[in-house]
Amino acid sequence: MIFSTYTYALFLAATFAVHWLSPRPTRPWILIAASYVFYASWDWRYLALLVFVTCFNWAYARFVLEGKDEAPLWPGVTVNLLVLGYFKYTNFFLDSAGGLVRAAGGAWQPSTLDIALPLGVSFFTFQGIAYLIDVASGESAFRSLRDFTLYKAFWPQLIAGPIIRPAEIREQLEAPRSFDYEDLAEGGKRILRGAFKKIVLADALAPQVDLAFLGQGTPHALDTLAGTVGFGLQIYFDFSAYSDFAIGSARLFGFRFPENFDWPYAARSPQEFWNRWHLTLSRWIRDYVFTPLSFATRAQPAWRPFWLIVAMALCGLWHGAQWTFVVWGTWHGVFLAAQQTVLRKLFASSSFIGRSVGWLVTMVVVFAGWLVFRASTLELAMAHARALVTFSGGIRPALVRENGVLVVALIATGTLMTTLFHQPVERALARSLTARWVAPWLRPTLYAGMLLAIIVLDQEAKAFVYFQF
Amino acid sequence: MPNDGTAPGGRWRGALIFLGAFALGNAWAGSMHYGIAAQREANLGHQRQLEDAVGTPRRDASTGEALGKYWPHIPDARAQRLVVVVGMSQMYWINDQKAGDQTISEYLDDHLREQNVRVFGLAAPNLDNEEALLYLLATASAPNTLPYAFIYGICFDKFRNTDLRPGLQAFLRSRPELLRTWEDVAKRHAKTHPLASAKMLATQKDLQAQQAQGENTFESRLRTRVGSWLPVVAARKNLHAAFLSELYLFRNWALGIKVSTKRPIIGARYDLNREFLELLASEAKTRGVKLLPYIIPLNPQAESPYVESEHRGFKQWLSALSQRAGLPLVDLEDAVPKEEWGLLRGEPDFKHFTGAGHRRTARAVAAAFDRELLEGLAPTHP
């Protein structure tokens, strides 16, 4: 059940109605049941895995709490990692090991195992690890299994985040919730915005980007450039749309989820980018990977940049069992480390020129990273990078002539929207929208126009990019 | 106090304005929808009249959108020699059409049927080489449609197009055996034609996913049901097409693009189509089908939108491929004189001619390929 389908709209409307018309004590159970229906609609067989991960983390957290300082944390974390590792990385490690053996002169060719990736496994196992670590560090645990089950299974965040920390949701789950018009209006608007980004922007970009990254051909400089910029925008529109759907859907039931994006392409340094892009994952990596590693070597601060690179490489690997993702993460790690060391001055300038240079360098780093991220293999990524540097294929305005002018228009619009003008535009909008006569008409009409555009331009339910992670 | 729609009184007003604006849009979409439906019904009636007048169809008049409907009309290859003629819009579009005008494939059929050779036309607008390959695999998959020869009018410009159009996707999806052949061909050519192979497998994966869901999914039934209440949902595909068409015109206006404006190739798509054509040649040979390619006629009066160096490179590559694969390629670029073309948006039409142009092209094709087409047949007249 993809968020951008009519089926989801029906599911959401039905759950909303049943939930708010039911007596208060039954509401959490309704949300749990709806969440399981939602997950089972993808593949009912993996429902057992979700239930297992939920029960295990609940029980192990109780064990840690009751055992106080003597209960070890690592077995609980390991079980979560084993679940993630088995489903997501088994074939990757087998392939890589086989490659190493062959490079060393051996002839081992491990056969690939037929393991399907359960949707959302990366997210709900990370959430489980975070919960165990938080409980072990003294954070309050969930008081009831019911609330914990809902925390783990609540469908808006189940498949692709935001990765919510227990502390952010526990009180909301435990507190009584009442229907609120503001929640309905804000949730609805957020979902509408998500649908617009997904259907009108991301899905329109997808086929053009796919073509630019078609495997094993000889890439052309302009195609690669357009494909890379297009992918950067596609993944932003796609993933932030998913987050909008998630945040909006949760809001309809009175829950406030943390934001996941904050104008990432306006970032003026790599560090700022990661404070604006996939915020809940950045926070997770910082708190549960980088900080413990840095703390362990706190006597040697020189290790910090190294741990930063390691943490980002793991962040890349989390995205998928492919070396391109590891290289992507490492690439970002290197620039984050550089920002703290050799490039400190470049990104610290407060002058207009200095900030502009910082933005430009950051965008080059980010979009070069997207090229590696999108390419299916490292060889293809290298071929595209070579094409960009050598201008192979020449600089021809071929794409501009395509009916993909839609894409060009989207790229231009998207770039403008997400970078240079968002602040002045927001200020101007805020001024005009508070005007007595314009505001009441403008915003609702705009939303109606967005809804009509969504219906008309809908290409019939394409999966979100982040579902594969 | 300014009211931005969030104050208690304003929130309901905002909701009403939203619903009112949406209702207006919906009503407009409804009028468009019913207008388009009426027009389509009239066109279908006209099409039926034309078909009734000419008798059994000798080409896919749906231009790829309802191929299954025309498939049974392909002459039985077991009873006579079958030739299929494949190509882009030049194959079926007739400028300034007059009574009695026919298309290339129909003129060819008239020319060859006395020799017990029948011709059937399979053409679609902007046909790309993946689609041409599908036509080959589909016809060659059964004895009654197995062509003796596959005449393919190659257009340089179409090397910028990719993907199977929805009608051909539906055709392939509805034939599991053909889909298996598709996969088999893709896998066999994974090393020799990696781009085409990957594309075919991606197409197959998409179609199988659609197949697994079934034609009649809950989602599609729900959309149909919602469409019966909201005309904008029912009309969404027509409105989408109209939007793209307007966007196309806007693009032309905004960028000053004319029919003759230079139209450079796009590397990734060009490479993909080259592989598909090589694969087509290879598969035709494997299946014992004579592939007879020709470069389509172009209007000598129109200013070419091609980048000269790219077009030259394309023809060199095509000649080399033909030599390598033993194909009797002919270049008919100058075969049709300027009098036999029409106009497109006020300029000489670069690729579509009148009925006379169709007749002349058919004669040129016959002159070029008659020996191949009639090889082994006893002459029926001196």
mmCIF file with all atom_site columns, C-alpha atoms in Angstrom, chain B residues 163-341:
data_model
loop_
_atom_site.group_PDB
_atom_site.id
_atom_site.type_symbol
_atom_site.label_atom_id
_atom_site.label_alt_id
_atom_site.label_comp_id
_atom_site.label_asym_id
_atom_site.label_entity_id
_atom_site.label_seq_id
_atom_site.pdbx_PDB_ins_code
_atom_site.Cartn_x
_atom_site.Cartn_y
_atom_site.Cartn_z
_atom_site.occupancy
_atom_site.B_iso_or_equiv
_atom_site.pdbx_formal_charge
_atom_site.auth_seq_id
_atom_site.auth_comp_id
_atom_site.auth_asym_id
_atom_site.auth_atom_id
_atom_site.pdbx_PDB_model_num
ATOM 1   C CA . ASP B 1 163 ? 10.194  2.125   -23.892 1.00 0.00 ? 163 ASP B CA 1
ATOM 2   C CA . LEU B 1 164 ? 7.222   0.143   -25.073 1.00 0.00 ? 164 LEU B CA 1
ATOM 3   C CA . ARG B 1 165 ? 4.071   2.237   -25.374 1.00 0.00 ? 165 ARG B CA 1
ATOM 4   C CA . PRO B 1 166 ? 1.197   1.222   -23.075 1.00 0.00 ? 166 PRO B CA 1
ATOM 5   C CA . GLY B 1 167 ? -0.654  -0.592  -25.872 1.00 0.00 ? 167 GLY B CA 1
ATOM 6   C CA . LEU B 1 168 ? 2.365   -2.744  -26.664 1.00 0.00 ? 168 LEU B CA 1
ATOM 7   C CA . GLN B 1 169 ? 3.013   -3.337  -22.982 1.00 0.00 ? 169 GLN B CA 1
ATOM 8   C CA . ALA B 1 170 ? -0.535  -4.623  -22.642 1.00 0.00 ? 170 ALA B CA 1
ATOM 9   C CA . PHE B 1 171 ? -0.018  -6.801  -25.719 1.00 0.00 ? 171 PHE B CA 1
ATOM 10  C CA . LEU B 1 172 ? 3.170   -8.338  -24.307 1.00 0.00 ? 172 LEU B CA 1
ATOM 11  C CA . ARG B 1 173 ? 1.685   -8.703  -20.832 1.00 0.00 ? 173 ARG B CA 1
ATOM 12  C CA . SER B 1 174 ? -1.274  -10.608 -22.188 1.00 0.00 ? 174 SER B CA 1
ATOM 13  C CA . ARG B 1 175 ? 0.974   -13.218 -23.869 1.00 0.00 ? 175 ARG B CA 1
ATOM 14  C CA . PRO B 1 176 ? 2.939   -15.133 -21.223 1.00 0.00 ? 176 PRO B CA 1
ATOM 15  C CA . GLU B 1 177 ? 4.722   -17.255 -23.819 1.00 0.00 ? 177 GLU B CA 1
ATOM 16  C CA . LEU B 1 178 ? 5.931   -14.136 -25.622 1.00 0.00 ? 178 LEU B CA 1
ATOM 17  C CA . LEU B 1 179 ? 7.004   -12.633 -22.315 1.00 0.00 ? 179 LEU B CA 1
ATOM 18  C CA . ARG B 1 180 ? 9.109   -15.747 -21.660 1.00 0.00 ? 180 ARG B CA 1
ATOM 19  C CA . THR B 1 181 ? 10.680  -15.413 -25.114 1.00 0.00 ? 181 THR B CA 1
ATOM 20  C CA . TRP B 1 182 ? 11.368  -11.764 -24.323 1.00 0.00 ? 182 TRP B CA 1
ATOM 21  C CA . GLU B 1 183 ? 13.194  -12.758 -21.138 1.00 0.00 ? 183 GLU B CA 1
ATOM 22  C CA . ASP B 1 184 ? 15.072  -15.520 -22.893 1.00 0.00 ? 184 ASP B CA 1
ATOM 23  C CA . VAL B 1 185 ? 16.299  -13.158 -25.615 1.00 0.00 ? 185 VAL B CA 1
ATOM 24  C CA . ALA B 1 186 ? 17.328  -10.591 -22.998 1.00 0.00 ? 186 ALA B CA 1
ATOM 25  C CA . LYS B 1 187 ? 19.329  -13.143 -21.056 1.00 0.00 ? 187 LYS B CA 1
ATOM 26  C CA . ARG B 1 188 ? 21.001  -14.592 -24.145 1.00 0.00 ? 188 ARG B CA 1
ATOM 27  C CA . HIS B 1 189 ? 22.202  -11.148 -25.158 1.00 0.00 ? 189 HIS B CA 1
ATOM 28  C CA . ALA B 1 190 ? 23.268  -9.952  -21.713 1.00 0.00 ? 190 ALA B CA 1
ATOM 29  C CA . LYS B 1 191 ? 26.942  -9.986  -22.644 1.00 0.00 ? 191 LYS B CA 1
ATOM 30  C CA . THR B 1 192 ? 26.727  -8.913  -26.279 1.00 0.00 ? 192 THR B CA 1
ATOM 31  C CA . HIS B 1 193 ? 24.042  -6.242  -25.854 1.00 0.00 ? 193 HIS B CA 1
ATOM 32  C CA . PRO B 1 194 ? 24.093  -5.257  -22.180 1.00 0.00 ? 194 PRO B CA 1
ATOM 33  C CA . LEU B 1 195 ? 22.075  -2.063  -22.525 1.00 0.00 ? 195 LEU B CA 1
ATOM 34  C CA . ALA B 1 196 ? 19.263  -3.614  -24.521 1.00 0.00 ? 196 ALA B CA 1
ATOM 35  C CA . SER B 1 197 ? 19.296  -6.714  -22.352 1.00 0.00 ? 197 SER B CA 1
ATOM 36  C CA . ALA B 1 198 ? 19.025  -4.690  -19.142 1.00 0.00 ? 198 ALA B CA 1
ATOM 37  C CA . LYS B 1 199 ? 16.224  -2.609  -20.632 1.00 0.00 ? 199 LYS B CA 1
ATOM 38  C CA . MET B 1 200 ? 14.300  -5.688  -21.759 1.00 0.00 ? 200 MET B CA 1
ATOM 39  C CA . LEU B 1 201 ? 14.637  -7.286  -18.352 1.00 0.00 ? 201 LEU B CA 1
ATOM 40  C CA . ALA B 1 202 ? 13.457  -4.070  -16.708 1.00 0.00 ? 202 ALA B CA 1
ATOM 41  C CA . THR B 1 203 ? 10.442  -4.029  -19.039 1.00 0.00 ? 203 THR B CA 1
ATOM 42  C CA . GLN B 1 204 ? 9.760   -7.674  -18.265 1.00 0.00 ? 204 GLN B CA 1
ATOM 43  C CA . LYS B 1 205 ? 10.030  -7.082  -14.519 1.00 0.00 ? 205 LYS B CA 1
ATOM 44  C CA . ASP B 1 206 ? 7.555   -4.217  -14.728 1.00 0.00 ? 206 ASP B CA 1
ATOM 45  C CA . LEU B 1 207 ? 5.127   -6.259  -16.776 1.00 0.00 ? 207 LEU B CA 1
ATOM 46  C CA . GLN B 1 208 ? 5.376   -9.277  -14.496 1.00 0.00 ? 208 GLN B CA 1
ATOM 47  C CA . ALA B 1 209 ? 4.715   -7.065  -11.510 1.00 0.00 ? 209 ALA B CA 1
ATOM 48  C CA . GLN B 1 210 ? 1.652   -5.719  -13.278 1.00 0.00 ? 210 GLN B CA 1
ATOM 49  C CA . GLN B 1 211 ? 0.655   -9.266  -14.192 1.00 0.00 ? 211 GLN B CA 1
ATOM 50  C CA . ALA B 1 212 ? 1.033   -10.443 -10.597 1.00 0.00 ? 212 ALA B CA 1
ATOM 51  C CA . GLN B 1 213 ? -1.266  -7.672  -9.465  1.00 0.00 ? 213 GLN B CA 1
ATOM 52  C CA . GLY B 1 214 ? -3.731  -8.607  -12.140 1.00 0.00 ? 214 GLY B CA 1
ATOM 53  C CA . GLU B 1 215 ? -5.505  -6.316  -14.543 1.00 0.00 ? 215 GLU B CA 1
ATOM 54  C CA . ASN B 1 216 ? -8.291  -5.768  -12.118 1.00 0.00 ? 216 ASN B CA 1
ATOM 55  C CA . THR B 1 217 ? -6.584  -4.738  -8.896  1.00 0.00 ? 217 THR B CA 1
ATOM 56  C CA . PHE B 1 218 ? -8.320  -3.206  -5.951  1.00 0.00 ? 218 PHE B CA 1
ATOM 57  C CA . GLU B 1 219 ? -6.499  0.034   -6.756  1.00 0.00 ? 219 GLU B CA 1
ATOM 58  C CA . SER B 1 220 ? -7.724  0.094   -10.369 1.00 0.00 ? 220 SER B CA 1
ATOM 59  C CA . ARG B 1 221 ? -11.286 -0.752  -9.334  1.00 0.00 ? 221 ARG B CA 1
ATOM 60  C CA . LEU B 1 222 ? -11.136 1.974   -6.725  1.00 0.00 ? 222 LEU B CA 1
ATOM 61  C CA . ARG B 1 223 ? -9.914  4.516   -9.265  1.00 0.00 ? 223 ARG B CA 1
ATOM 62  C CA . THR B 1 224 ? -12.719 3.548   -11.620 1.00 0.00 ? 224 THR B CA 1
ATOM 63  C CA . ARG B 1 225 ? -15.262 3.881   -8.834  1.00 0.00 ? 225 ARG B CA 1
ATOM 64  C CA . VAL B 1 226 ? -13.911 7.258   -7.736  1.00 0.00 ? 226 VAL B CA 1
ATOM 65  C CA . GLY B 1 227 ? -13.934 8.289   -11.398 1.00 0.00 ? 227 GLY B CA 1
ATOM 66  C CA . SER B 1 228 ? -17.661 7.629   -11.547 1.00 0.00 ? 228 SER B CA 1
ATOM 67  C CA . TRP B 1 229 ? -18.130 10.281  -8.833  1.00 0.00 ? 229 TRP B CA 1
ATOM 68  C CA . LEU B 1 230 ? -15.379 12.705  -9.791  1.00 0.00 ? 230 LEU B CA 1
ATOM 69  C CA . PRO B 1 231 ? -15.029 13.462  -13.504 1.00 0.00 ? 231 PRO B CA 1
ATOM 70  C CA . VAL B 1 232 ? -11.517 14.798  -12.985 1.00 0.00 ? 232 VAL B CA 1
ATOM 71  C CA . VAL B 1 233 ? -10.418 11.289  -11.960 1.00 0.00 ? 233 VAL B CA 1
ATOM 72  C CA . ALA B 1 234 ? -12.159 9.703   -14.943 1.00 0.00 ? 234 ALA B CA 1
ATOM 73  C CA . ALA B 1 235 ? -10.626 12.289  -17.276 1.00 0.00 ? 235 ALA B CA 1
ATOM 74  C CA . ARG B 1 236 ? -7.127  12.223  -15.754 1.00 0.00 ? 236 ARG B CA 1
ATOM 75  C CA . LYS B 1 237 ? -5.428  10.369  -18.625 1.00 0.00 ? 237 LYS B CA 1
ATOM 76  C CA . ASN B 1 238 ? -6.915  12.644  -21.274 1.00 0.00 ? 238 ASN B CA 1
ATOM 77  C CA . LEU B 1 239 ? -6.089  15.702  -19.222 1.00 0.00 ? 239 LEU B CA 1
ATOM 78  C CA . HIS B 1 240 ? -2.565  14.421  -18.695 1.00 0.00 ? 240 HIS B CA 1
ATOM 79  C CA . ALA B 1 241 ? -2.119  13.979  -22.449 1.00 0.00 ? 241 ALA B CA 1
ATOM 80  C CA . ALA B 1 242 ? -3.570  17.428  -23.088 1.00 0.00 ? 242 ALA B CA 1
ATOM 81  C CA . PHE B 1 243 ? -1.225  18.897  -20.486 1.00 0.00 ? 243 PHE B CA 1
ATOM 82  C CA . LEU B 1 244 ? 1.817   17.287  -22.096 1.00 0.00 ? 244 LEU B CA 1
ATOM 83  C CA . SER B 1 245 ? 0.685   18.508  -25.484 1.00 0.00 ? 245 SER B CA 1
ATOM 84  C CA . GLU B 1 246 ? 0.310   22.058  -24.194 1.00 0.00 ? 246 GLU B CA 1
ATOM 85  C CA . LEU B 1 247 ? 3.678   21.775  -22.509 1.00 0.00 ? 247 LEU B CA 1
ATOM 86  C CA . TYR B 1 248 ? 5.170   20.684  -25.829 1.00 0.00 ? 248 TYR B CA 1
ATOM 87  C CA . LEU B 1 249 ? 3.702   23.712  -27.587 1.00 0.00 ? 249 LEU B CA 1
ATOM 88  C CA . PHE B 1 250 ? 4.836   25.975  -24.765 1.00 0.00 ? 250 PHE B CA 1
ATOM 89  C CA . ARG B 1 251 ? 8.327   24.530  -25.015 1.00 0.00 ? 251 ARG B CA 1
ATOM 90  C CA . ASN B 1 252 ? 8.389   25.223  -28.742 1.00 0.00 ? 252 ASN B CA 1
ATOM 91  C CA . TRP B 1 253 ? 7.232   28.770  -28.153 1.00 0.00 ? 253 TRP B CA 1
ATOM 92  C CA . ALA B 1 254 ? 9.509   29.459  -25.196 1.00 0.00 ? 254 ALA B CA 1
ATOM 93  C CA . LEU B 1 255 ? 12.634  28.019  -26.804 1.00 0.00 ? 255 LEU B CA 1
ATOM 94  C CA . GLY B 1 256 ? 11.801  29.175  -30.309 1.00 0.00 ? 256 GLY B CA 1
ATOM 95  C CA . ILE B 1 257 ? 11.763  25.613  -31.594 1.00 0.00 ? 257 ILE B CA 1
ATOM 96  C CA . LYS B 1 258 ? 10.512  25.055  -35.141 1.00 0.00 ? 258 LYS B CA 1
ATOM 97  C CA . VAL B 1 259 ? 10.151  21.919  -37.215 1.00 0.00 ? 259 VAL B CA 1
ATOM 98  C CA . SER B 1 260 ? 13.561  22.621  -38.695 1.00 0.00 ? 260 SER B CA 1
ATOM 99  C CA . THR B 1 261 ? 15.401  23.476  -35.470 1.00 0.00 ? 261 THR B CA 1
ATOM 100 C CA . LYS B 1 262 ? 18.431  21.238  -34.972 1.00 0.00 ? 262 LYS B CA 1
ATOM 101 C CA . ARG B 1 263 ? 17.639  18.225  -32.854 1.00 0.00 ? 263 ARG B CA 1
ATOM 102 C CA . PRO B 1 264 ? 20.775  16.668  -31.374 1.00 0.00 ? 264 PRO B CA 1
ATOM 103 C CA . ILE B 1 265 ? 20.704  13.047  -30.287 1.00 0.00 ? 265 ILE B CA 1
ATOM 104 C CA . ILE B 1 266 ? 20.766  11.990  -26.652 1.00 0.00 ? 266 ILE B CA 1
ATOM 105 C CA . GLY B 1 267 ? 23.673  9.685   -26.028 1.00 0.00 ? 267 GLY B CA 1
ATOM 106 C CA . ALA B 1 268 ? 22.130  7.157   -23.665 1.00 0.00 ? 268 ALA B CA 1
ATOM 107 C CA . ARG B 1 269 ? 19.008  6.683   -25.797 1.00 0.00 ? 269 ARG B CA 1
ATOM 108 C CA . TYR B 1 270 ? 20.950  6.542   -29.048 1.00 0.00 ? 270 TYR B CA 1
ATOM 109 C CA . ASP B 1 271 ? 23.278  3.854   -27.685 1.00 0.00 ? 271 ASP B CA 1
ATOM 110 C CA . LEU B 1 272 ? 20.306  1.877   -26.403 1.00 0.00 ? 272 LEU B CA 1
ATOM 111 C CA . ASN B 1 273 ? 18.533  1.985   -29.760 1.00 0.00 ? 273 ASN B CA 1
ATOM 112 C CA . ARG B 1 274 ? 21.676  0.979   -31.619 1.00 0.00 ? 274 ARG B CA 1
ATOM 113 C CA . GLU B 1 275 ? 21.930  -2.098  -29.440 1.00 0.00 ? 275 GLU B CA 1
ATOM 114 C CA . PHE B 1 276 ? 18.284  -2.893  -30.015 1.00 0.00 ? 276 PHE B CA 1
ATOM 115 C CA . LEU B 1 277 ? 18.736  -2.723  -33.778 1.00 0.00 ? 277 LEU B CA 1
ATOM 116 C CA . GLU B 1 278 ? 21.776  -5.011  -33.617 1.00 0.00 ? 278 GLU B CA 1
ATOM 117 C CA . LEU B 1 279 ? 19.764  -7.373  -31.459 1.00 0.00 ? 279 LEU B CA 1
ATOM 118 C CA . LEU B 1 280 ? 16.872  -7.217  -33.919 1.00 0.00 ? 280 LEU B CA 1
ATOM 119 C CA . ALA B 1 281 ? 19.217  -8.229  -36.747 1.00 0.00 ? 281 ALA B CA 1
ATOM 120 C CA . SER B 1 282 ? 20.612  -11.069 -34.685 1.00 0.00 ? 282 SER B CA 1
ATOM 121 C CA . GLU B 1 283 ? 17.195  -12.385 -33.639 1.00 0.00 ? 283 GLU B CA 1
ATOM 122 C CA . ALA B 1 284 ? 15.810  -12.154 -37.186 1.00 0.00 ? 284 ALA B CA 1
ATOM 123 C CA . LYS B 1 285 ? 18.679  -14.321 -38.366 1.00 0.00 ? 285 LYS B CA 1
ATOM 124 C CA . THR B 1 286 ? 18.173  -16.798 -35.520 1.00 0.00 ? 286 THR B CA 1
ATOM 125 C CA . ARG B 1 287 ? 14.492  -17.129 -36.425 1.00 0.00 ? 287 ARG B CA 1
ATOM 126 C CA . GLY B 1 288 ? 15.074  -17.414 -40.155 1.00 0.00 ? 288 GLY B CA 1
ATOM 127 C CA . VAL B 1 289 ? 13.335  -14.127 -40.918 1.00 0.00 ? 289 VAL B CA 1
ATOM 128 C CA . LYS B 1 290 ? 14.805  -11.926 -43.654 1.00 0.00 ? 290 LYS B CA 1
ATOM 129 C CA . LEU B 1 291 ? 15.403  -8.491  -42.211 1.00 0.00 ? 291 LEU B CA 1
ATOM 130 C CA . LEU B 1 292 ? 15.144  -5.910  -44.992 1.00 0.00 ? 292 LEU B CA 1
ATOM 131 C CA . PRO B 1 293 ? 15.995  -2.471  -43.630 1.00 0.00 ? 293 PRO B CA 1
ATOM 132 C CA . TYR B 1 294 ? 15.741  0.800   -45.452 1.00 0.00 ? 294 TYR B CA 1
ATOM 133 C CA . ILE B 1 295 ? 16.459  4.371   -44.457 1.00 0.00 ? 295 ILE B CA 1
ATOM 134 C CA . ILE B 1 296 ? 13.192  6.254   -44.775 1.00 0.00 ? 296 ILE B CA 1
ATOM 135 C CA . PRO B 1 297 ? 12.628  9.030   -47.339 1.00 0.00 ? 297 PRO B CA 1
ATOM 136 C CA . LEU B 1 298 ? 13.007  12.624  -46.133 1.00 0.00 ? 298 LEU B CA 1
ATOM 137 C CA . ASN B 1 299 ? 11.555  15.782  -47.610 1.00 0.00 ? 299 ASN B CA 1
ATOM 138 C CA . PRO B 1 300 ? 14.243  17.440  -49.777 1.00 0.00 ? 300 PRO B CA 1
ATOM 139 C CA . GLN B 1 301 ? 12.427  20.745  -49.455 1.00 0.00 ? 301 GLN B CA 1
ATOM 140 C CA . ALA B 1 302 ? 12.467  20.791  -45.648 1.00 0.00 ? 302 ALA B CA 1
ATOM 141 C CA . GLU B 1 303 ? 15.397  22.047  -43.679 1.00 0.00 ? 303 GLU B CA 1
ATOM 142 C CA . SER B 1 304 ? 16.839  19.049  -41.868 1.00 0.00 ? 304 SER B CA 1
ATOM 143 C CA . PRO B 1 305 ? 16.590  19.219  -38.084 1.00 0.00 ? 305 PRO B CA 1
ATOM 144 C CA . TYR B 1 306 ? 19.414  16.705  -37.759 1.00 0.00 ? 306 TYR B CA 1
ATOM 145 C CA . VAL B 1 307 ? 22.914  17.645  -36.705 1.00 0.00 ? 307 VAL B CA 1
ATOM 146 C CA . GLU B 1 308 ? 24.795  16.848  -39.896 1.00 0.00 ? 308 GLU B CA 1
ATOM 147 C CA . SER B 1 309 ? 27.765  15.134  -38.251 1.00 0.00 ? 309 SER B CA 1
ATOM 148 C CA . GLU B 1 310 ? 25.482  12.981  -36.105 1.00 0.00 ? 310 GLU B CA 1
ATOM 149 C CA . HIS B 1 311 ? 23.323  11.977  -39.045 1.00 0.00 ? 311 HIS B CA 1
ATOM 150 C CA . ARG B 1 312 ? 26.396  11.113  -41.103 1.00 0.00 ? 312 ARG B CA 1
ATOM 151 C CA . GLY B 1 313 ? 27.758  9.057   -38.204 1.00 0.00 ? 313 GLY B CA 1
ATOM 152 C CA . PHE B 1 314 ? 24.453  7.240   -37.902 1.00 0.00 ? 314 PHE B CA 1
ATOM 153 C CA . LYS B 1 315 ? 24.428  6.272   -41.576 1.00 0.00 ? 315 LYS B CA 1
ATOM 154 C CA . GLN B 1 316 ? 28.033  5.081   -41.407 1.00 0.00 ? 316 GLN B CA 1
ATOM 155 C CA . TRP B 1 317 ? 27.234  2.981   -38.374 1.00 0.00 ? 317 TRP B CA 1
ATOM 156 C CA . LEU B 1 318 ? 24.124  1.552   -40.071 1.00 0.00 ? 318 LEU B CA 1
ATOM 157 C CA . SER B 1 319 ? 26.089  0.649   -43.213 1.00 0.00 ? 319 SER B CA 1
ATOM 158 C CA . ALA B 1 320 ? 28.735  -1.060  -41.104 1.00 0.00 ? 320 ALA B CA 1
ATOM 159 C CA . LEU B 1 321 ? 26.069  -2.999  -39.214 1.00 0.00 ? 321 LEU B CA 1
ATOM 160 C CA . SER B 1 322 ? 24.409  -4.051  -42.461 1.00 0.00 ? 322 SER B CA 1
ATOM 161 C CA . GLN B 1 323 ? 27.682  -5.311  -43.859 1.00 0.00 ? 323 GLN B CA 1
ATOM 162 C CA . ARG B 1 324 ? 28.494  -7.145  -40.667 1.00 0.00 ? 324 ARG B CA 1
ATOM 163 C CA . ALA B 1 325 ? 25.058  -8.753  -40.431 1.00 0.00 ? 325 ALA B CA 1
ATOM 164 C CA . GLY B 1 326 ? 24.616  -9.291  -44.178 1.00 0.00 ? 326 GLY B CA 1
ATOM 165 C CA . LEU B 1 327 ? 21.566  -7.025  -44.434 1.00 0.00 ? 327 LEU B CA 1
ATOM 166 C CA . PRO B 1 328 ? 20.530  -5.572  -47.821 1.00 0.00 ? 328 PRO B CA 1
ATOM 167 C CA . LEU B 1 329 ? 20.167  -2.009  -46.504 1.00 0.00 ? 329 LEU B CA 1
ATOM 168 C CA . VAL B 1 330 ? 18.902  0.572   -48.974 1.00 0.00 ? 330 VAL B CA 1
ATOM 169 C CA . ASP B 1 331 ? 18.935  4.314   -48.528 1.00 0.00 ? 331 ASP B CA 1
ATOM 170 C CA . LEU B 1 332 ? 15.643  5.834   -49.733 1.00 0.00 ? 332 LEU B CA 1
ATOM 171 C CA . GLU B 1 333 ? 16.284  9.265   -48.252 1.00 0.00 ? 333 GLU B CA 1
ATOM 172 C CA . ASP B 1 334 ? 15.941  10.965  -51.665 1.00 0.00 ? 334 ASP B CA 1
ATOM 173 C CA . ALA B 1 335 ? 13.290  8.643   -53.085 1.00 0.00 ? 335 ALA B CA 1
ATOM 174 C CA . VAL B 1 336 ? 10.302  10.986  -52.837 1.00 0.00 ? 336 VAL B CA 1
ATOM 175 C CA . PRO B 1 337 ? 10.321  14.319  -54.744 1.00 0.00 ? 337 PRO B CA 1
ATOM 176 C CA . LYS B 1 338 ? 9.317   17.578  -53.091 1.00 0.00 ? 338 LYS B CA 1
ATOM 177 C CA . GLU B 1 339 ? 5.855   17.675  -54.709 1.00 0.00 ? 339 GLU B CA 1
ATOM 178 C CA . GLU B 1 340 ? 4.706   14.607  -52.806 1.00 0.00 ? 340 GLU B CA 1
ATOM 179 C CA . TRP B 1 341 ? 5.063   15.950  -49.262 1.00 0.00 ? 341 TRP B CA 1
#
